[in-house]
Amino acid sequence: MLPSVYYLARANVFNETGRPDSARYYAEKVLSTGNTYANIDAYYSNRQKAYSLLSTITAKQGNPAKALEYMRHCLMYDDSLQEARRVNDLRQLNARYNYQFREKENRRLEDITKQQEARIIILSASIGFMSLFILSALIIYLLRKKQKA
């Protein structure tokens, strides 16, 4: 389990059990951990949740100015999270489009290959029949020539 996920879980548990100071401590630990995620979505999401929790705790403790500051950070990360999701969705759509395009192109090339193979078979058979016809005609010609002589 990554540290910030662990810290966020602990912060939520402490908040739910009525221990706001411990919840604040672990929420701030979430914010102090760096981006250890390969997935930026999880990073933004955890930071957004931590700021939201800090805003709630601070508002309950009677500091609305600091709560508002935390909520602004929360909204900033929410915006970043939404943007990251949009970028990820666009990447997925682009990858899907490219995959479908490549598959369509592969099918088209397979069809061309099958047509070329069919043409080669027909051409080979035609050459074979023509060779057989010419050979037969040559044999008949030589046999007639032999019979006349």
XYZ file of N, CA, C and O in Angstrom:
596
model
N 0.852 -1.178 0.000
C 0.000 0.000 0.000
C 0.893 1.234 0.000
O 1.861 1.311 0.736
N 0.550 2.201 -0.805
C 1.331 3.425 -0.883
C 1.097 4.281 0.363
O 0.005 4.269 0.938
N 2.117 5.034 0.785
C 2.002 5.806 2.030
C 0.810 6.755 2.072
O 0.110 6.828 3.078
N 0.576 7.496 0.992
C -0.510 8.482 1.051
C -1.878 7.814 1.154
O -2.784 8.356 1.794
N -2.036 6.650 0.565
C -3.306 5.918 0.690
C -3.496 5.493 2.142
O -4.589 5.622 2.707
N -2.420 5.008 2.744
C -2.452 4.606 4.151
C -2.764 5.804 5.044
O -3.623 5.730 5.924
N -2.084 6.927 4.817
C -2.303 8.122 5.624
C -3.733 8.636 5.472
O -4.363 9.049 6.442
N -4.244 8.615 4.262
C -5.607 9.091 4.032
C -6.622 8.195 4.736
O -7.575 8.692 5.346
N -6.407 6.908 4.688
C -7.312 5.978 5.380
C -7.288 6.237 6.886
O -8.345 6.271 7.534
N -6.097 6.422 7.423
C -5.993 6.699 8.868
C -6.658 8.028 9.221
O -7.348 8.140 10.238
N -6.457 9.036 8.382
C -7.071 10.342 8.634
C -8.593 10.216 8.662
O -9.254 10.786 9.541
N -9.139 9.477 7.739
C -10.596 9.283 7.695
C -11.101 8.538 8.923
O -12.138 8.891 9.489
N -10.365 7.512 9.346
C -10.765 6.754 10.538
C -10.738 7.653 11.764
O -11.687 7.666 12.562
N -9.672 8.410 11.919
C -9.577 9.295 13.083
C -10.664 10.378 13.046
O -11.210 10.744 14.083
N -10.969 10.874 11.865
C -12.024 11.883 11.755
C -13.376 11.279 12.145
O -14.156 11.910 12.857
N -13.648 10.077 11.675
C -14.920 9.421 11.978
C -15.049 9.054 13.457
O -16.155 8.975 13.977
N -13.922 8.822 14.101
C -13.968 8.436 15.523
C -13.822 9.638 16.451
O -13.617 9.463 17.654
N -13.911 10.850 15.901
C -13.903 12.044 16.729
C -12.542 12.455 17.241
O -12.429 13.043 18.321
N -11.499 12.172 16.482
C -10.134 12.566 16.872
C -9.570 13.476 15.785
O -8.725 13.073 14.984
N -10.031 14.730 15.741
C -9.656 15.637 14.649
C -8.175 15.975 14.601
O -7.635 16.203 13.509
N -7.495 16.019 15.750
C -6.066 16.352 15.718
C -5.265 15.257 15.027
O -4.367 15.537 14.225
N -5.598 14.006 15.322
C -4.921 12.895 14.643
C -5.295 12.858 13.169
O -4.453 12.580 12.303
N -6.565 13.144 12.882
C -7.013 13.177 11.491
C -6.259 14.261 10.724
O -5.809 14.042 9.592
N -6.098 15.431 11.338
C -5.354 16.521 10.714
C -3.909 16.105 10.445
O -3.359 16.355 9.370
N -3.286 15.448 11.434
C -1.897 15.027 11.297
C -1.734 14.117 10.072
O -0.845 14.331 9.236
N -2.617 13.117 9.942
C -2.476 12.183 8.821
C -2.889 12.806 7.492
O -2.311 12.477 6.447
N -3.842 13.714 7.506
C -4.216 14.414 6.265
C -3.035 15.263 5.777
O -2.752 15.324 4.575
N -2.336 15.900 6.720
C -1.156 16.681 6.336
C -0.021 15.790 5.862
O 0.771 16.183 5.000
N 0.046 14.567 6.397
C 1.057 13.605 5.910
C 0.784 13.239 4.448
O 1.715 13.036 3.670
N -0.505 13.145 4.096
C -0.859 12.871 2.693
C -0.287 13.966 1.807
O 0.297 13.696 0.755
N -0.429 15.204 2.258
C 0.031 16.339 1.455
C 1.556 16.433 1.402
O 2.111 16.995 0.461
N 2.219 15.877 2.407
C 3.686 15.952 2.424
C 4.336 14.841 1.606
O 5.521 14.913 1.315
N 3.581 13.826 1.226
C 4.156 12.766 0.388
C 4.163 13.236 -1.054
O 3.252 13.933 -1.497
N 5.180 12.844 -1.755
C 5.309 13.246 -3.156
C 4.450 12.385 -4.053
O 3.693 11.529 -3.604
N 4.586 12.611 -5.339
C 3.839 11.835 -6.324
C 4.574 10.525 -6.559
O 5.494 10.443 -7.354
N 4.147 9.492 -5.851
C 4.749 8.173 -6.010
C 3.879 7.289 -6.891
O 4.072 6.093 -6.952
N 2.907 7.904 -7.558
C 1.959 7.158 -8.371
C 2.369 7.181 -9.834
O 2.815 8.185 -10.340
N 2.171 6.064 -10.475
C 2.287 6.055 -11.924
C 1.014 6.671 -12.499
O 1.008 7.221 -13.580
N -0.054 6.620 -11.708
C -1.342 7.143 -12.123
C -1.568 8.502 -11.453
O -1.793 8.571 -10.249
N -1.501 9.558 -12.218
C -1.662 10.908 -11.686
C -3.058 11.107 -11.126
O -3.269 11.908 -10.216
N -4.015 10.352 -11.637
C -5.394 10.423 -11.163
C -5.471 10.114 -9.670
O -6.129 10.823 -8.914
N -4.786 9.083 -9.227
C -4.801 8.709 -7.807
C -4.110 9.773 -6.959
O -4.559 10.079 -5.849
N -3.045 10.337 -7.479
C -2.317 11.390 -6.759
C -3.226 12.589 -6.508
O -3.363 13.066 -5.378
N -3.866 13.083 -7.575
C -4.757 14.230 -7.430
C -5.946 13.893 -6.534
O -6.378 14.708 -5.731
N -6.471 12.715 -6.689
C -7.636 12.309 -5.904
C -7.322 12.286 -4.412
O -8.096 12.797 -3.592
N -6.188 11.706 -4.038
C -5.821 11.644 -2.620
C -5.562 13.028 -2.041
O -5.960 13.331 -0.919
N -4.913 13.878 -2.807
C -4.654 15.243 -2.320
C -5.965 16.024 -2.194
O -6.170 16.760 -1.231
N -6.852 15.845 -3.134
C -8.145 16.524 -3.082
C -8.921 16.065 -1.842
O -9.491 16.878 -1.120
N -8.921 14.765 -1.567
C -9.631 14.242 -0.393
C -8.994 14.743 0.906
O -9.700 15.045 1.867
N -7.674 14.826 0.925
C -6.988 15.310 2.126
C -7.335 16.777 2.384
O -7.625 17.162 3.521
N -7.325 17.605 1.342
C -7.683 19.020 1.514
C -9.148 19.163 1.932
O -9.490 20.017 2.749
N -10.013 18.336 1.389
C -11.420 18.381 1.772
C -11.587 18.039 3.253
O -12.334 18.709 3.979
N -10.882 17.006 3.681
C -10.937 16.612 5.094
C -10.383 17.716 5.988
O -10.974 18.041 7.027
N -9.263 18.309 5.593
C -8.689 19.409 6.379
C -9.651 20.599 6.444
O -9.769 21.247 7.483
N -10.333 20.869 5.349
C -11.303 21.956 5.334
C -12.434 21.678 6.311
O -12.834 22.562 7.082
N -12.931 20.463 6.321
C -14.015 20.082 7.235
C -13.574 20.194 8.685
O -14.285 20.763 9.525
N -12.397 19.664 8.989
C -11.878 19.694 10.362
C -11.672 21.137 10.818
O -12.074 21.527 11.919
N -11.058 21.944 9.956
C -10.762 23.333 10.301
C -12.046 24.140 10.489
O -12.135 24.971 11.391
N -13.041 23.896 9.657
C -14.322 24.598 9.805
C -14.981 24.232 11.132
O -15.529 25.103 11.822
N -14.919 22.942 11.513
C -15.510 22.500 12.786
C -14.771 23.106 13.978
O -15.364 23.301 15.040
N -13.485 23.393 13.787
C -12.688 23.961 14.874
C -12.821 25.489 14.927
O -12.184 26.128 15.752
N -13.620 26.068 14.045
C -13.919 27.494 14.125
C -12.941 28.400 13.409
O -12.790 29.560 13.794
N -12.299 27.912 12.370
C -11.379 28.756 11.604
C -11.851 28.773 10.146
O -11.292 28.078 9.293
N -12.874 29.562 9.826
C -13.433 29.541 8.477
C -12.477 30.038 7.394
O -12.531 29.575 6.263
N -11.586 30.962 7.723
C -10.642 31.473 6.716
C -9.698 30.363 6.259
O -9.470 30.178 5.053
N -9.173 29.615 7.216
C -8.264 28.502 6.871
C -9.048 27.384 6.175
O -8.548 26.756 5.238
N -10.289 27.159 6.617
C -11.134 26.143 5.973
C -11.383 26.507 4.517
O -11.353 25.642 3.630
N -11.613 27.787 4.267
C -11.824 28.251 2.897
C -10.562 28.062 2.055
O -10.632 27.661 0.893
N -9.422 28.346 2.659
C -8.145 28.133 1.942
C -7.973 26.657 1.575
O -7.597 26.339 0.446
N -8.266 25.766 2.528
C -8.177 24.331 2.238
C -9.177 23.936 1.145
O -8.872 23.132 0.269
N -10.377 24.510 1.197
C -11.388 24.180 0.194
C -10.956 24.659 -1.184
O -11.205 23.995 -2.187
N -10.279 25.805 -1.248
C -9.760 26.285 -2.544
C -8.738 25.300 -3.109
O -8.738 24.999 -4.305
N -7.857 24.807 -2.216
C -6.894 23.790 -2.666
C -7.622 22.531 -3.119
O -7.248 21.915 -4.123
N -8.638 22.173 -2.365
C -9.443 21.004 -2.724
C -10.038 21.175 -4.119
O -9.960 20.261 -4.952
N -10.616 22.323 -4.376
C -11.211 22.591 -5.685
C -10.162 22.644 -6.787
O -10.408 22.198 -7.914
N -8.986 23.169 -6.455
C -7.899 23.206 -7.429
C -7.519 21.773 -7.840
O -7.364 21.465 -9.017
N -7.383 20.905 -6.840
C -7.041 19.512 -7.159
C -8.198 18.804 -7.849
O -7.981 17.922 -8.677
N -9.424 19.196 -7.512
C -10.577 18.626 -8.207
C -10.525 19.004 -9.686
O -10.750 18.158 -10.553
N -10.209 20.271 -9.964
C -10.059 20.711 -11.362
C -8.930 19.945 -12.051
O -9.074 19.502 -13.188
N -7.808 19.803 -11.352
C -6.674 19.064 -11.924
C -7.050 17.611 -12.168
O -6.663 17.017 -13.178
N -7.799 17.050 -11.237
C -8.249 15.658 -11.368
C -9.153 15.508 -12.589
O -8.985 14.575 -13.385
N -10.097 16.432 -12.749
C -10.997 16.380 -13.901
C -10.219 16.539 -15.209
O -10.482 15.835 -16.188
N -9.250 17.447 -15.210
C -8.427 17.644 -16.413
C -7.603 16.390 -16.716
O -7.494 15.966 -17.866
N -7.026 15.799 -15.677
C -6.244 14.565 -15.870
C -7.136 13.449 -16.416
O -6.718 12.690 -17.291
N -8.355 13.384 -15.927
C -9.286 12.362 -16.429
C -9.671 12.630 -17.877
O -9.774 11.692 -18.673
N -9.882 13.909 -18.217
C -10.193 14.237 -19.613
C -9.028 13.874 -20.528
O -9.229 13.300 -21.596
N -7.816 14.201 -20.098
C -6.630 13.865 -20.895
C -6.510 12.346 -21.036
O -6.244 11.833 -22.128
N -6.742 11.632 -19.939
C -6.671 10.179 -19.980
C -7.752 9.604 -20.903
O -7.486 8.679 -21.678
N -8.963 10.169 -20.826
C -10.039 9.715 -21.711
C -9.679 9.959 -23.173
O -9.918 9.096 -24.029
N -9.091 11.129 -23.453
C -8.674 11.417 -24.829
C -7.591 10.455 -25.296
O -7.610 9.993 -26.436
N -6.662 10.152 -24.407
C -5.617 9.181 -24.767
C -6.219 7.816 -25.073
O -5.818 7.148 -26.030
N -7.173 7.410 -24.248
C -7.812 6.117 -24.476
C -8.594 6.107 -25.783
O -8.533 5.130 -26.542
N -9.318 7.196 -26.051
C -10.054 7.277 -27.312
C -9.104 7.261 -28.504
O -9.363 6.590 -29.511
N -8.004 7.989 -28.381
C -7.017 8.024 -29.454
C -6.403 6.638 -29.660
O -6.231 6.194 -30.797
N -6.087 5.975 -28.571
C -5.513 4.627 -28.679
C -6.513 3.668 -29.311
O -6.148 2.844 -30.158
N -7.782 3.780 -28.910
C -8.824 2.915 -29.487
C -8.986 3.202 -30.975
O -9.088 2.279 -31.791
N -8.990 4.486 -31.335
C -9.107 4.849 -32.749
C -7.923 4.290 -33.541
O -8.104 3.704 -34.613
N -6.710 4.483 -33.010
C -5.525 3.987 -33.707
C -5.566 2.476 -33.845
O -5.192 1.926 -34.884
N -6.021 1.789 -32.791
C -6.120 0.332 -32.850
C -7.116 -0.090 -33.923
O -6.828 -0.965 -34.743
N -8.297 0.561 -33.942
C -9.303 0.221 -34.939
C -8.815 0.548 -36.349
O -9.058 -0.224 -37.284
N -8.097 1.659 -36.483
C -7.557 2.020 -37.783
C -6.551 0.967 -38.256
O -6.574 0.548 -39.410
N -5.645 0.558 -37.348
C -4.658 -0.473 -37.706
C -5.336 -1.794 -38.053
O -4.932 -2.474 -39.003
N -6.371 -2.162 -37.290
C -7.095 -3.399 -37.577
C -7.770 -3.331 -38.945
O -7.736 -4.301 -39.708
N -8.368 -2.198 -39.249
C -9.016 -2.018 -40.555
C -7.982 -2.106 -41.672
O -8.203 -2.760 -42.694
N -6.851 -1.464 -41.461
C -5.779 -1.500 -42.464
C -5.239 -2.929 -42.615
O -4.971 -3.381 -43.728
N -5.093 -3.644 -41.504
C -4.629 -5.030 -41.571
C -5.606 -5.902 -42.349
O -5.191 -6.746 -43.151
N -6.914 -5.720 -42.112
C -7.910 -6.501 -42.852
C -7.851 -6.169 -44.345
O -7.955 -7.059 -45.192
N -7.679 -4.883 -44.649
C -7.581 -4.473 -46.051
C -6.362 -5.117 -46.710
O -6.445 -5.658 -47.817
N -5.235 -5.104 -46.008
C -4.024 -5.713 -46.565
C -4.142 -7.234 -46.672
O -3.619 -7.836 -47.614
N -4.844 -7.849 -45.718
C -5.091 -9.290 -45.811
C -5.927 -9.614 -47.035
O -5.666 -10.611 -47.734
N -6.952 -8.797 -47.307
C -7.785 -8.995 -48.499
C -6.956 -8.859 -49.770
O -7.101 -9.659 -50.705
N -6.092 -7.862 -49.808
C -5.224 -7.674 -50.983
C -4.306 -8.884 -51.149
O -4.115 -9.381 -52.261
N -3.762 -9.359 -50.039
C -2.863 -10.526 -50.088
C -3.613 -11.754 -50.615
O -3.089 -12.501 -51.450
N -4.848 -11.957 -50.150
C -5.645 -13.102 -50.627
C -5.931 -12.979 -52.110
O -5.862 -13.975 -52.850
N -6.241 -11.761 -52.571
C -6.479 -11.549 -53.997
C -5.225 -11.844 -54.807
O -5.288 -12.473 -55.868
N -4.080 -11.391 -54.319
C -2.822 -11.642 -55.026
C -2.502 -13.135 -55.043
O -2.031 -13.661 -56.062
N -2.765 -13.816 -53.945
C -2.531 -15.264 -53.910
C -3.434 -15.980 -54.913
O -2.988 -16.900 -55.608
N -4.689 -15.549 -54.996
C -5.618 -16.155 -55.957
C -5.141 -15.909 -57.379
O -5.188 -16.812 -58.230
N -4.667 -14.699 -57.665
C -4.145 -14.388 -59.006
C -2.926 -15.236 -59.335
O -2.764 -15.693 -60.464
N -2.054 -15.415 -58.349
C -0.851 -16.240 -58.570
C -1.244 -17.682 -58.866
O -0.679 -18.313 -59.769
N -2.235 -18.207 -58.153
C -2.695 -19.582 -58.382
C -3.293 -19.703 -59.780
O -2.984 -20.652 -60.524
N -4.140 -18.734 -60.154
C -4.749 -18.767 -61.492
C -3.681 -18.647 -62.565
O -3.695 -19.378 -63.564
N -2.719 -17.744 -62.375
C -1.639 -17.571 -63.353
C -0.786 -18.829 -63.447
O -0.440 -19.271 -64.562
N -0.467 -19.418 -62.312
C 0.334 -20.658 -62.322
C -0.412 -21.792 -63.012
O 0.178 -22.537 -63.809
N -1.690 -21.916 -62.730
C -2.491 -22.959 -63.382
C -2.568 -22.707 -64.885
O -2.454 -23.644 -65.696
N -2.742 -21.449 -65.269
C -2.804 -21.107 -66.700
C -1.492 -21.447 -67.385
O -1.488 -22.029 -68.484
N -0.383 -21.092 -66.768
C 0.934 -21.408 -67.348
C 1.119 -22.916 -67.440
O 1.621 -23.439 -68.445
N 0.669 -23.611 -66.404
C 0.777 -25.077 -66.419
C -0.048 -25.686 -67.541
O 0.435 -26.567 -68.269
N -1.304 -25.237 -67.703
C -2.155 -25.764 -68.779
C -1.599 -25.397 -70.152
O -1.623 -26.206 -71.077
N -1.089 -24.163 -70.276
C -0.502 -23.771 -71.561
C 0.733 -24.615 -71.872
O 0.945 -25.036 -73.009
N 1.540 -24.865 -70.855
C 2.731 -25.708 -71.065
C 2.325 -27.119 -71.459
O 2.916 -27.723 -72.364
N 1.303 -27.639 -70.791
C 0.803 -28.974 -71.114
C 0.242 -29.003 -72.531
O 0.495 -29.948 -73.291
N -0.485 -27.957 -72.923
C -1.037 -27.866 -74.269
C 0.074 -27.803 -75.309
O 0.028 -28.509 -76.326
N 1.073 -26.976 -75.065
C 2.192 -26.844 -76.004
C 2.960 -28.160 -76.092
O 3.330 -28.601 -77.195
N 3.189 -28.785 -74.953
C 3.898 -30.070 -74.945
C 3.094 -31.125 -75.692
O 3.659 -31.903 -76.489
N 1.784 -31.164 -75.466
C 0.925 -32.127 -76.179
C 0.962 -31.861 -77.676
O 1.053 -32.797 -78.492
N 0.867 -30.580 -78.047
C 0.906 -30.230 -79.464
C 2.247 -30.622 -80.078
O 2.303 -31.126 -81.210
N 3.329 -30.440 -79.353
C 4.654 -30.803 -79.848
C 4.768 -32.316 -80.016
O 5.306 -32.798 -81.032
N 4.253 -33.057 -79.053
C 4.302 -34.531 -79.144
C 3.481 -35.003 -80.340
O 3.918 -35.867 -81.118
N 2.276 -34.442 -80.510
C 1.427 -34.825 -81.648
C 2.139 -34.475 -82.958
O 2.156 -35.257 -83.906
N 2.752 -33.305 -83.020
C 3.468 -32.891 -84.221
C 4.608 -33.855 -84.522
O 4.784 -34.286 -85.663
N 5.383 -34.217 -83.494
C 6.516 -35.135 -83.703
C 6.044 -36.534 -84.102
O 6.672 -37.183 -84.936
N 4.938 -36.992 -83.520
C 4.418 -38.321 -83.895
C 3.926 -38.337 -85.339
O 4.157 -39.294 -86.061
N 3.273 -37.295 -85.770
C 2.797 -37.216 -87.169
C 3.970 -37.142 -88.114
O 3.951 -37.724 -89.207
N 4.978 -36.381 -87.703
C 6.166 -36.238 -88.545
C 6.866 -37.590 -88.686
O 7.359 -37.945 -89.752
N 6.878 -38.337 -87.579
C 7.521 -39.657 -87.587
C 6.739 -40.617 -88.453
O 7.317 -41.475 -89.141
N 5.405 -40.529 -88.418
C 4.566 -41.416 -89.209
C 4.736 -41.113 -90.712
O 4.652 -42.025 -91.549
N 4.935 -39.874 -91.085
C 5.123 -39.512 -92.481
C 6.494 -39.953 -92.982
O 6.656 -40.232 -94.149
N 7.438 -40.033 -92.136
C 8.779 -40.358 -92.590
C 9.019 -41.816 -92.672
O 8.564 -42.740 -92.956
